[in-house]
Coordinates of C-alpha atoms and ligand atoms in Angstrom, one line a residue:
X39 CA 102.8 70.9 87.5
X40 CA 103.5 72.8 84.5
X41 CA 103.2 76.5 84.9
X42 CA 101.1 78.0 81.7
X43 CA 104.0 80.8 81.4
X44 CA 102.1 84.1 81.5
X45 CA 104.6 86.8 80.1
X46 CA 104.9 90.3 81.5
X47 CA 102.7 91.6 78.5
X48 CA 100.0 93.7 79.1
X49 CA 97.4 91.2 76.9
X50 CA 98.5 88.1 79.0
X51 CA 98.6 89.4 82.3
X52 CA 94.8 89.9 81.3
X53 CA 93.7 87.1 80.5
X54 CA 95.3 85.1 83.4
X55 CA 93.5 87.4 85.3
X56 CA 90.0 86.9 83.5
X57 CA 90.8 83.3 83.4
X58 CA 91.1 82.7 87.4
X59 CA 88.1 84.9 87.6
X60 CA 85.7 82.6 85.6
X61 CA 87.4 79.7 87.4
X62 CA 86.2 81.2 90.5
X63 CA 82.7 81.9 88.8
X64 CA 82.3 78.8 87.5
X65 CA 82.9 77.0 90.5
X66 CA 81.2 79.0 92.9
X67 CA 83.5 79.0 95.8
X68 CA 87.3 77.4 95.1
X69 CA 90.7 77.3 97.4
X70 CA 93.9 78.9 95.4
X71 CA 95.3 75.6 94.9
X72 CA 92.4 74.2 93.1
X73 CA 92.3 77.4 91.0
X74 CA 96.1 76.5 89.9
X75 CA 95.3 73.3 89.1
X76 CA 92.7 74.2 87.1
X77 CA 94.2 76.8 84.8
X78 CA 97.6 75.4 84.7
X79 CA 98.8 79.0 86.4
X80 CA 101.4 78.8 89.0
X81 CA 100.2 79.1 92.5
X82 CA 102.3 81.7 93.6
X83 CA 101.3 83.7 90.2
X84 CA 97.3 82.5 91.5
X85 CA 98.0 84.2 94.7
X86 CA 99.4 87.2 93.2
X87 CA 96.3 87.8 90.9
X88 CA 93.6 86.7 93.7
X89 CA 95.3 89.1 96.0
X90 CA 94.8 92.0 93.1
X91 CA 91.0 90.7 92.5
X92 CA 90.1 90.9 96.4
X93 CA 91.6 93.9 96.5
X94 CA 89.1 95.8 94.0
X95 CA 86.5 94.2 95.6
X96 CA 85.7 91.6 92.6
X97 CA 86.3 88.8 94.7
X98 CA 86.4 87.9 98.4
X99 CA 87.6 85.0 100.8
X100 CA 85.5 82.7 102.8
X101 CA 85.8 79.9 105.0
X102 CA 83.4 77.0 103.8
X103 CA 81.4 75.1 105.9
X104 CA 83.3 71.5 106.9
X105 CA 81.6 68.6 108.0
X106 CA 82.5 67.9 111.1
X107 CA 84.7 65.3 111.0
X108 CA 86.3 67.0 108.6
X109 CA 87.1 70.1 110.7
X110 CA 88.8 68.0 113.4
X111 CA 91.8 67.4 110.6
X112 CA 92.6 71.0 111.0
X113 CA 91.8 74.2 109.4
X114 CA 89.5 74.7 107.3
X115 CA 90.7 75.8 103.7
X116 CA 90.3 79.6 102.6
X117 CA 88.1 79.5 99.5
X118 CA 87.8 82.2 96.9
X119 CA 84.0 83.3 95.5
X120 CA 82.7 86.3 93.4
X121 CA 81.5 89.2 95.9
X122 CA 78.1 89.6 94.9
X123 CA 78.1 93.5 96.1
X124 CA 81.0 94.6 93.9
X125 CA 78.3 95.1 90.6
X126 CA 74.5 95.2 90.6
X127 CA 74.0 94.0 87.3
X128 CA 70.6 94.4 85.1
X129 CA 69.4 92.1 82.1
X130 CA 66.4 93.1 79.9
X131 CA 64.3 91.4 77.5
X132 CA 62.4 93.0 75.0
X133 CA 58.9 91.2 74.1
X134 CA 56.2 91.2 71.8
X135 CA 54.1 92.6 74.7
X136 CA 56.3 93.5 77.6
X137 CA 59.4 94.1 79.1
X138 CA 60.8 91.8 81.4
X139 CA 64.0 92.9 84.0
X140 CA 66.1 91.5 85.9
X141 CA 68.4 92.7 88.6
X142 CA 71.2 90.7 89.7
X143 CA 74.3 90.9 92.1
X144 CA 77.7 90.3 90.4
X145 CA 77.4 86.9 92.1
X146 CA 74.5 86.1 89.8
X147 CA 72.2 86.0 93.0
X148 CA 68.7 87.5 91.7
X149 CA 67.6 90.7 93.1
X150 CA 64.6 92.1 92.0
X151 CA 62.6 90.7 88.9
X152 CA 59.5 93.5 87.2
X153 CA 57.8 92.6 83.7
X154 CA 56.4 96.1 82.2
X155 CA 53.6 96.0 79.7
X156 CA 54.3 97.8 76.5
X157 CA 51.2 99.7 74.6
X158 CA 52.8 98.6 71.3
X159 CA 54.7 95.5 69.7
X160 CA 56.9 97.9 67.0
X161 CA 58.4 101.4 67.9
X162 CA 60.6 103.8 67.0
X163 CA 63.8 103.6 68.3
X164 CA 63.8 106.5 70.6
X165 CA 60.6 105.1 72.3
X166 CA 62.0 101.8 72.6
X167 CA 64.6 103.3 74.6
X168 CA 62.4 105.2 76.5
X169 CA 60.3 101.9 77.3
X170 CA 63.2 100.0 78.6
X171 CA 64.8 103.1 80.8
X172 CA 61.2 103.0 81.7
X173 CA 60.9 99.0 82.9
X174 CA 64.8 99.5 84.7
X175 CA 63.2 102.5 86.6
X176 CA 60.5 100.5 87.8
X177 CA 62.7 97.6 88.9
X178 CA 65.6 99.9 90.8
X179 CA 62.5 101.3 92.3
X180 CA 60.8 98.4 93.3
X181 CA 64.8 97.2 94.7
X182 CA 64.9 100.6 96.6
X183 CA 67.9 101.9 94.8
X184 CA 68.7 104.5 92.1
X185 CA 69.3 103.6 88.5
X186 CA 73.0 104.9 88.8
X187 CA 73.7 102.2 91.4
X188 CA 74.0 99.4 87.8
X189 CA 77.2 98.8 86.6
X190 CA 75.9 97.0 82.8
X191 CA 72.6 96.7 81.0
X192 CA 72.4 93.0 79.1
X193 CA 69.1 93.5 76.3
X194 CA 68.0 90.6 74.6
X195 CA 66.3 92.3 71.6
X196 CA 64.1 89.6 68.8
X197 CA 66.1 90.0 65.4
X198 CA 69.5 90.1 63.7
X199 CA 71.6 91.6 66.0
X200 CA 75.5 92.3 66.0
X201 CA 76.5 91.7 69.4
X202 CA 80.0 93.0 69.4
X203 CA 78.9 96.2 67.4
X204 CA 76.0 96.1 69.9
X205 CA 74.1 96.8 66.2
X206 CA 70.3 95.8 65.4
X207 CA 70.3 94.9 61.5
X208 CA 66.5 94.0 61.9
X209 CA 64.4 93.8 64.9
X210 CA 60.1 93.3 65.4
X211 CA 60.6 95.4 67.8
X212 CA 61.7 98.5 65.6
X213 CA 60.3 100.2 62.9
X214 CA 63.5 100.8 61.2
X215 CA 65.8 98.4 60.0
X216 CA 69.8 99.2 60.7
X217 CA 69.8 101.1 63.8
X218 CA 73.4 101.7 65.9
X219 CA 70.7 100.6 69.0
X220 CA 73.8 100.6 71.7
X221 CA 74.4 104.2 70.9
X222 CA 71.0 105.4 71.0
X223 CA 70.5 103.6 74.0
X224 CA 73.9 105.5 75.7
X225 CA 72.4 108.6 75.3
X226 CA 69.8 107.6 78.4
X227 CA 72.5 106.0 80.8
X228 CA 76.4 106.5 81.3
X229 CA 76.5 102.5 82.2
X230 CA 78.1 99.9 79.7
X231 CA 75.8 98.6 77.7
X232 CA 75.5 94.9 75.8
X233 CA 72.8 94.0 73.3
X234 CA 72.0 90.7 71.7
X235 CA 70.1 88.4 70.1
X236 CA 67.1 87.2 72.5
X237 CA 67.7 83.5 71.2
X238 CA 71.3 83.6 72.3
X239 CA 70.6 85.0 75.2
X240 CA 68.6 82.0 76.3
X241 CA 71.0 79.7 75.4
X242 CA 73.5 81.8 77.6
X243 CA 71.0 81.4 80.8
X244 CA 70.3 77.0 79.5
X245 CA 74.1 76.9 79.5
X246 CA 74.6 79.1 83.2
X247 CA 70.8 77.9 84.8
X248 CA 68.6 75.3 83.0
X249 CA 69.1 72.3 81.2
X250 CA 72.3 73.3 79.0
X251 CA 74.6 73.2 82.1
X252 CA 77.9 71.1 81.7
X253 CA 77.1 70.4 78.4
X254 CA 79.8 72.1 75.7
X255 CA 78.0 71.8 72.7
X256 CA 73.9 72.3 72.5
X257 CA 71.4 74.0 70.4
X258 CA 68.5 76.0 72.2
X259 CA 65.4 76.8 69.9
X260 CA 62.7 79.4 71.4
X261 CA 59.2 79.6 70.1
X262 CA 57.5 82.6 71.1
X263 CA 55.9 85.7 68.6
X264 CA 59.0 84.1 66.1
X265 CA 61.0 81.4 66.2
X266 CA 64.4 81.6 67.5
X267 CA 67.9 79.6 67.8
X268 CA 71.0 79.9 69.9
X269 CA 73.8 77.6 69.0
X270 CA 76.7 77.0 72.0
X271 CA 80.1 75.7 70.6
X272 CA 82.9 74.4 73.1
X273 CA 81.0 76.5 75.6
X274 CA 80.4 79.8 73.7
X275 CA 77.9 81.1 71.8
X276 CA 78.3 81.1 68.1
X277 CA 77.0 84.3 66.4
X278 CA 78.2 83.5 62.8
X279 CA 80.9 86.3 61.2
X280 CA 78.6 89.4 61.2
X281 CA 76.2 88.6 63.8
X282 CA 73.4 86.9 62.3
X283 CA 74.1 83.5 62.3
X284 CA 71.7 81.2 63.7
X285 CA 68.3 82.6 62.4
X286 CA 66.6 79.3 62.6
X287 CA 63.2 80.9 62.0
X288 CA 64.5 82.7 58.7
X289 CA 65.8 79.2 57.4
X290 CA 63.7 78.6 54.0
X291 CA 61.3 75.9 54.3
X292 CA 58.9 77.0 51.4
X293 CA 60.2 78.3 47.7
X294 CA 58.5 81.8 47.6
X295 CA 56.1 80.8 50.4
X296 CA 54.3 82.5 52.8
X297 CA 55.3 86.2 54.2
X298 CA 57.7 86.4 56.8
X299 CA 57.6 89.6 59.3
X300 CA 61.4 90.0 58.0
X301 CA 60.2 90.9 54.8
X302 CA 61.4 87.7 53.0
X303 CA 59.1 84.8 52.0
X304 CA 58.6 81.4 52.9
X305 CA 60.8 81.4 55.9
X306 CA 59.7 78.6 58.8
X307 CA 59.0 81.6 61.2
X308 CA 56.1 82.3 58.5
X309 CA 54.5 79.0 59.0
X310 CA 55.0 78.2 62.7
X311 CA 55.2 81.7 64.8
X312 CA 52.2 82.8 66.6
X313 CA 51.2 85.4 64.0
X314 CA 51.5 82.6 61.0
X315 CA 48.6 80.6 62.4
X316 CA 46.4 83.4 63.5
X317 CA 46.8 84.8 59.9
X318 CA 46.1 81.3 58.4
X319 CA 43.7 80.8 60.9
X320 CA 42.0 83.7 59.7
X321 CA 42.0 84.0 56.1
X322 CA 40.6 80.1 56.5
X323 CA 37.8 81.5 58.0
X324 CA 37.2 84.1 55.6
X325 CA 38.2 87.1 57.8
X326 CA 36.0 86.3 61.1
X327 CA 39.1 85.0 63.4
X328 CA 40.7 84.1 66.4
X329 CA 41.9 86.9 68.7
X330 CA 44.9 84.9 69.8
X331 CA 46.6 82.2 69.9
X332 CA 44.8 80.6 73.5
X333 CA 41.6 80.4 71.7
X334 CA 42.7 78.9 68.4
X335 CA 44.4 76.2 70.8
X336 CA 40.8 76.2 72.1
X337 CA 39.4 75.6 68.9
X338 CA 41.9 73.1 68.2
X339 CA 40.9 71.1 71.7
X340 CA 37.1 70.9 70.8
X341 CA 37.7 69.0 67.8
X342 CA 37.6 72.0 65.1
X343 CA 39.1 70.7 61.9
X344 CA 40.5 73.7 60.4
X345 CA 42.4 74.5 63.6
X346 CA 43.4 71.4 64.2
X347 CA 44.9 71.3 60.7
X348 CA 46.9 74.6 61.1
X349 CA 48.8 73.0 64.0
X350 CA 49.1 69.9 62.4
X351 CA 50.7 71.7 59.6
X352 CA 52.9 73.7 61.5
X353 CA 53.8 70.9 63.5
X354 CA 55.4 69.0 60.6
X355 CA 57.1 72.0 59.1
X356 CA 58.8 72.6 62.8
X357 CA 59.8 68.4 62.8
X358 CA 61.3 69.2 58.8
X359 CA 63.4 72.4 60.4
X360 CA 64.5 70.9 63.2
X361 CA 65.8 67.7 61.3
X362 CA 67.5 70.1 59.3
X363 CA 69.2 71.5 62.2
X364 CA 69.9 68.2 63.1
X365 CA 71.9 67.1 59.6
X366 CA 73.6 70.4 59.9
X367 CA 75.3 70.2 63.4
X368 CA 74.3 66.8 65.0
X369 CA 74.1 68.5 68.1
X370 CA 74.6 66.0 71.4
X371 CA 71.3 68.3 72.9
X372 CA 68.3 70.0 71.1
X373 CA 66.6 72.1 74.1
X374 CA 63.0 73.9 73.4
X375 CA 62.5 76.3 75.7
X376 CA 60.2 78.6 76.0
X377 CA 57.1 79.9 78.1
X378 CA 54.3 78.6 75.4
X379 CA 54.8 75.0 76.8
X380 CA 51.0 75.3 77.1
X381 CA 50.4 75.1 73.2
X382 CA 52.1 72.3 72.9
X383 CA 51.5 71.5 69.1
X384 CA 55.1 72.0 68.2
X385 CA 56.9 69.9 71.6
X386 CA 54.5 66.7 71.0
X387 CA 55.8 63.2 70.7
X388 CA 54.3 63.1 67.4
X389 CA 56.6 66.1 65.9
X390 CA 59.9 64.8 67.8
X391 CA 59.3 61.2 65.9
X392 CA 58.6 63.5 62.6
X393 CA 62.1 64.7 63.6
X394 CA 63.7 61.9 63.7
X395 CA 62.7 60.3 60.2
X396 CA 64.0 63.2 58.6
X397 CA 67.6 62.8 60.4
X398 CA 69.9 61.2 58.6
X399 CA 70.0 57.4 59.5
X400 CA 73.3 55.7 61.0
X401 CA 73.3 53.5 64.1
X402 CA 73.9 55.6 66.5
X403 CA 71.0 57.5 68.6
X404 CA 69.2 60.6 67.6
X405 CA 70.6 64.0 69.8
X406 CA 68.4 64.4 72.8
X407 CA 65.8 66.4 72.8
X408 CA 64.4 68.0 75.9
X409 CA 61.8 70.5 76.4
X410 CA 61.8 73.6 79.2
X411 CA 59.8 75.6 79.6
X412 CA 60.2 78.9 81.4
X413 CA 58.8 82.7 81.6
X414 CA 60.6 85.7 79.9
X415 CA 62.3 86.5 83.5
X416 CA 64.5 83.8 82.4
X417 CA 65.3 85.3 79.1
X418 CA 66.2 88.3 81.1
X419 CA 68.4 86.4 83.5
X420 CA 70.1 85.4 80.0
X421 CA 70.8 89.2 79.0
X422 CA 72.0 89.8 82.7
X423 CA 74.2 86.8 82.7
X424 CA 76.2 88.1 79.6
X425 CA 76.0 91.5 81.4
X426 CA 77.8 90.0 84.7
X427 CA 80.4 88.5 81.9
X428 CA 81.3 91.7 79.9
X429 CA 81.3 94.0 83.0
X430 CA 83.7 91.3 84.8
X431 CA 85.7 91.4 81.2
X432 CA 85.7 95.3 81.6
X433 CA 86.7 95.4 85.1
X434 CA 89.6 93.3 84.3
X435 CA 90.5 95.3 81.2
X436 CA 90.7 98.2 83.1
X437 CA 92.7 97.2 86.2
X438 CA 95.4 95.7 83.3
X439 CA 95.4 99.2 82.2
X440 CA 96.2 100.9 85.3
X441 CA 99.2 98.7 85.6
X442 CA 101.1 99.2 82.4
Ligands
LIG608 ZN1 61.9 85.6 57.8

């Protein structure tokens, strides 16, 4: 085998370390050899770099369990995993209504899940924060352990956020647009913190836990108060050059069309999201309305014609986007997840075949399009999943650093 040469540099040294690391991740548990073979790193420069890893405590040996007539040919291999007690990692979701947490191990193993209720949708940025060191209290507390015990904070946030800059341009959640949020949110807890886009953050957990594993190249799209999209590209997320890319529910379906809760018109959020069809729902009916969304469903059920036309409508502007989506990237996978599988006006047969007479026509077969539904826990996994990535990308930084 060819040895991948790893100079003495600082940089390299780094990444062959982060590399064997997510080779061990990825595969759960894995011998040394099988890690050289899959990175193209020599084994004796594999066994150099595991020995460094277990001796932090990032990663550990164990023997697997052999079938029996397996063992007999000797002994059993050494494999490598992830120790799930050297980080306790926590992921938060921000929603319309609540906050959702999630505690996991640096294995990935879940902990402790809490949902908080929030009083209010929109808030100022210094209650927000206050909210969310709230909900992690709660769920260290319900784990039996102090706050100070987490080594990184994932928070999946609704809006246009700048990941790297940990930056919210625009959020629902926040009464002011432009807010350095990772900043504000440092001033409550010395632990790294990682913000993104909710959307993405799903797509992270699809890609790690649901339907998007082993697949490289896959667009999630979440329906929930707005409509969301997470695009993953050769197995990463793409966030577009200043964070914002992928705002599926800010794509224009409607020339100076409805009002969109970003401020701009005639977006599809405007006509699909939650608050589009109680507000059409209720200007229909002359200001006497539906509460929420469960009993214009209702409505719709029993027959009533002016309901059932709203999710009609917003049916075939979601079938229009989505085409769209589909001319843009021709995607192998289109996965809708969310946890309003219930209303299921926008995941019928009827709007997927909508879908598909928009695509552009060859002879090949329309992308697949599946449908999962799942609770905001799982969002929350999401944000603690790219947690568990940029504290093990912090750990390694800083033992690189301790060597030069
Ligand atoms: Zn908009």
């Amino acid at each position: 085998m060819k040895e991948n040469r790893l100079s003495h540099s600082g940089e390299q040294r780094e990444s062959g370390k982060q590399q064997v690391i997510d080779t061990i991740r990825a595969a759960g548990s894995i011998a040394r050899i099988d890690i050289s073979t899959a990175t193209r790193v020599s084994p004796a420069t594999v066994t150099a770099i595991t020995a460094e890893l277990i001796d932090v405590g990032l990663i550990e040996e164990i023997i697997p369990d052999v079938p029996r007539q397996d063992a007999k040919r000797g002994r059993p291999r050494v494999a490598l995993k992830i120790r799930g007690n050297a980080h306790r990692i926590a992921g938060i979701k921000v929603s319309h209504r609540v906050i959702s947490v999630v505690l996991l191990d640096f294995e990935g193993n879940d902990i402790v899940g809490h949902e908080m209720p929030l009083q209010q949708a929109c808030m100022s940025v210094s209650l927000l924060c206050t909210e969310i060191m709230n909900a992690l209290a709660q769920a260290c507390g319900k784990g039996g352990f102090d706050v100070s015990t987490i080594s990184g904070i994932g928070v999946g946030l609704a809006g246009l956020v700048d990941a790297k800059r940990n930056f919210v341009y625009w959020s629902s959640s926040l009464d002011e647009r432009n807010v350095d949020f990772g900043a504000h949110l440092a001033q409550h807890t010395p632990c790294p913190i990682f913000i993104d886009n909710d959307a993405n953050l799903v797509a992270k957990a699809e890609h790690l836990f649901g339907k998007g594993q082993n697949v490289s190249d896959f667009v999630v799209i979440t329906i929930e108060h707005g409509v969301g999209m997470g695009i993953v590209i050769n197995n990463e997320i793409y966030r577009g050059s200043r964070g914002c890319g992928a705002e599926f529910g800010h794509t224009k379906v409607q020339l100076e069309g409805a009002l969109c809760q970003c401020g701009q018109r005639g977006c599809l959020e405007a006509y699909v999201g939650d608050y589009a069809l109680l507000r059409e729902a209720n200007i229909t009916n002359g200001g006497v309305g539906h509460r929420d969304l469960g009993q214009l469903v209702e409505a719709a059920q029993s027959g009533d014609q002016m309901a059932c036309s709203i999710f009609d409508r917003a049916g075939r502007m979601f079938a229009m986007g989505l085409a769209n989506v589909v001319n843009v990237f021709d995607p192998k996978l289109i996965i809708l997840s969310g946890a309003r599988l219930s209303f299921d006006y926008l995941y019928s047969e009827q709007v997927i075949q909508e879908m598909q007479r928009w695509v552009v026509q060859v002879d090949a077969p329309s992308p697949e399009v599946l449908v999962h539904s799942w609770g905001d826990l799982m969002w929350a996994k999401g944000a603690a999943a790219y947690a568990i990535e940029e504290v093990s990308a912090l750990a390694i930084r800083e033992l690189a650093s301790s060597e030069k």
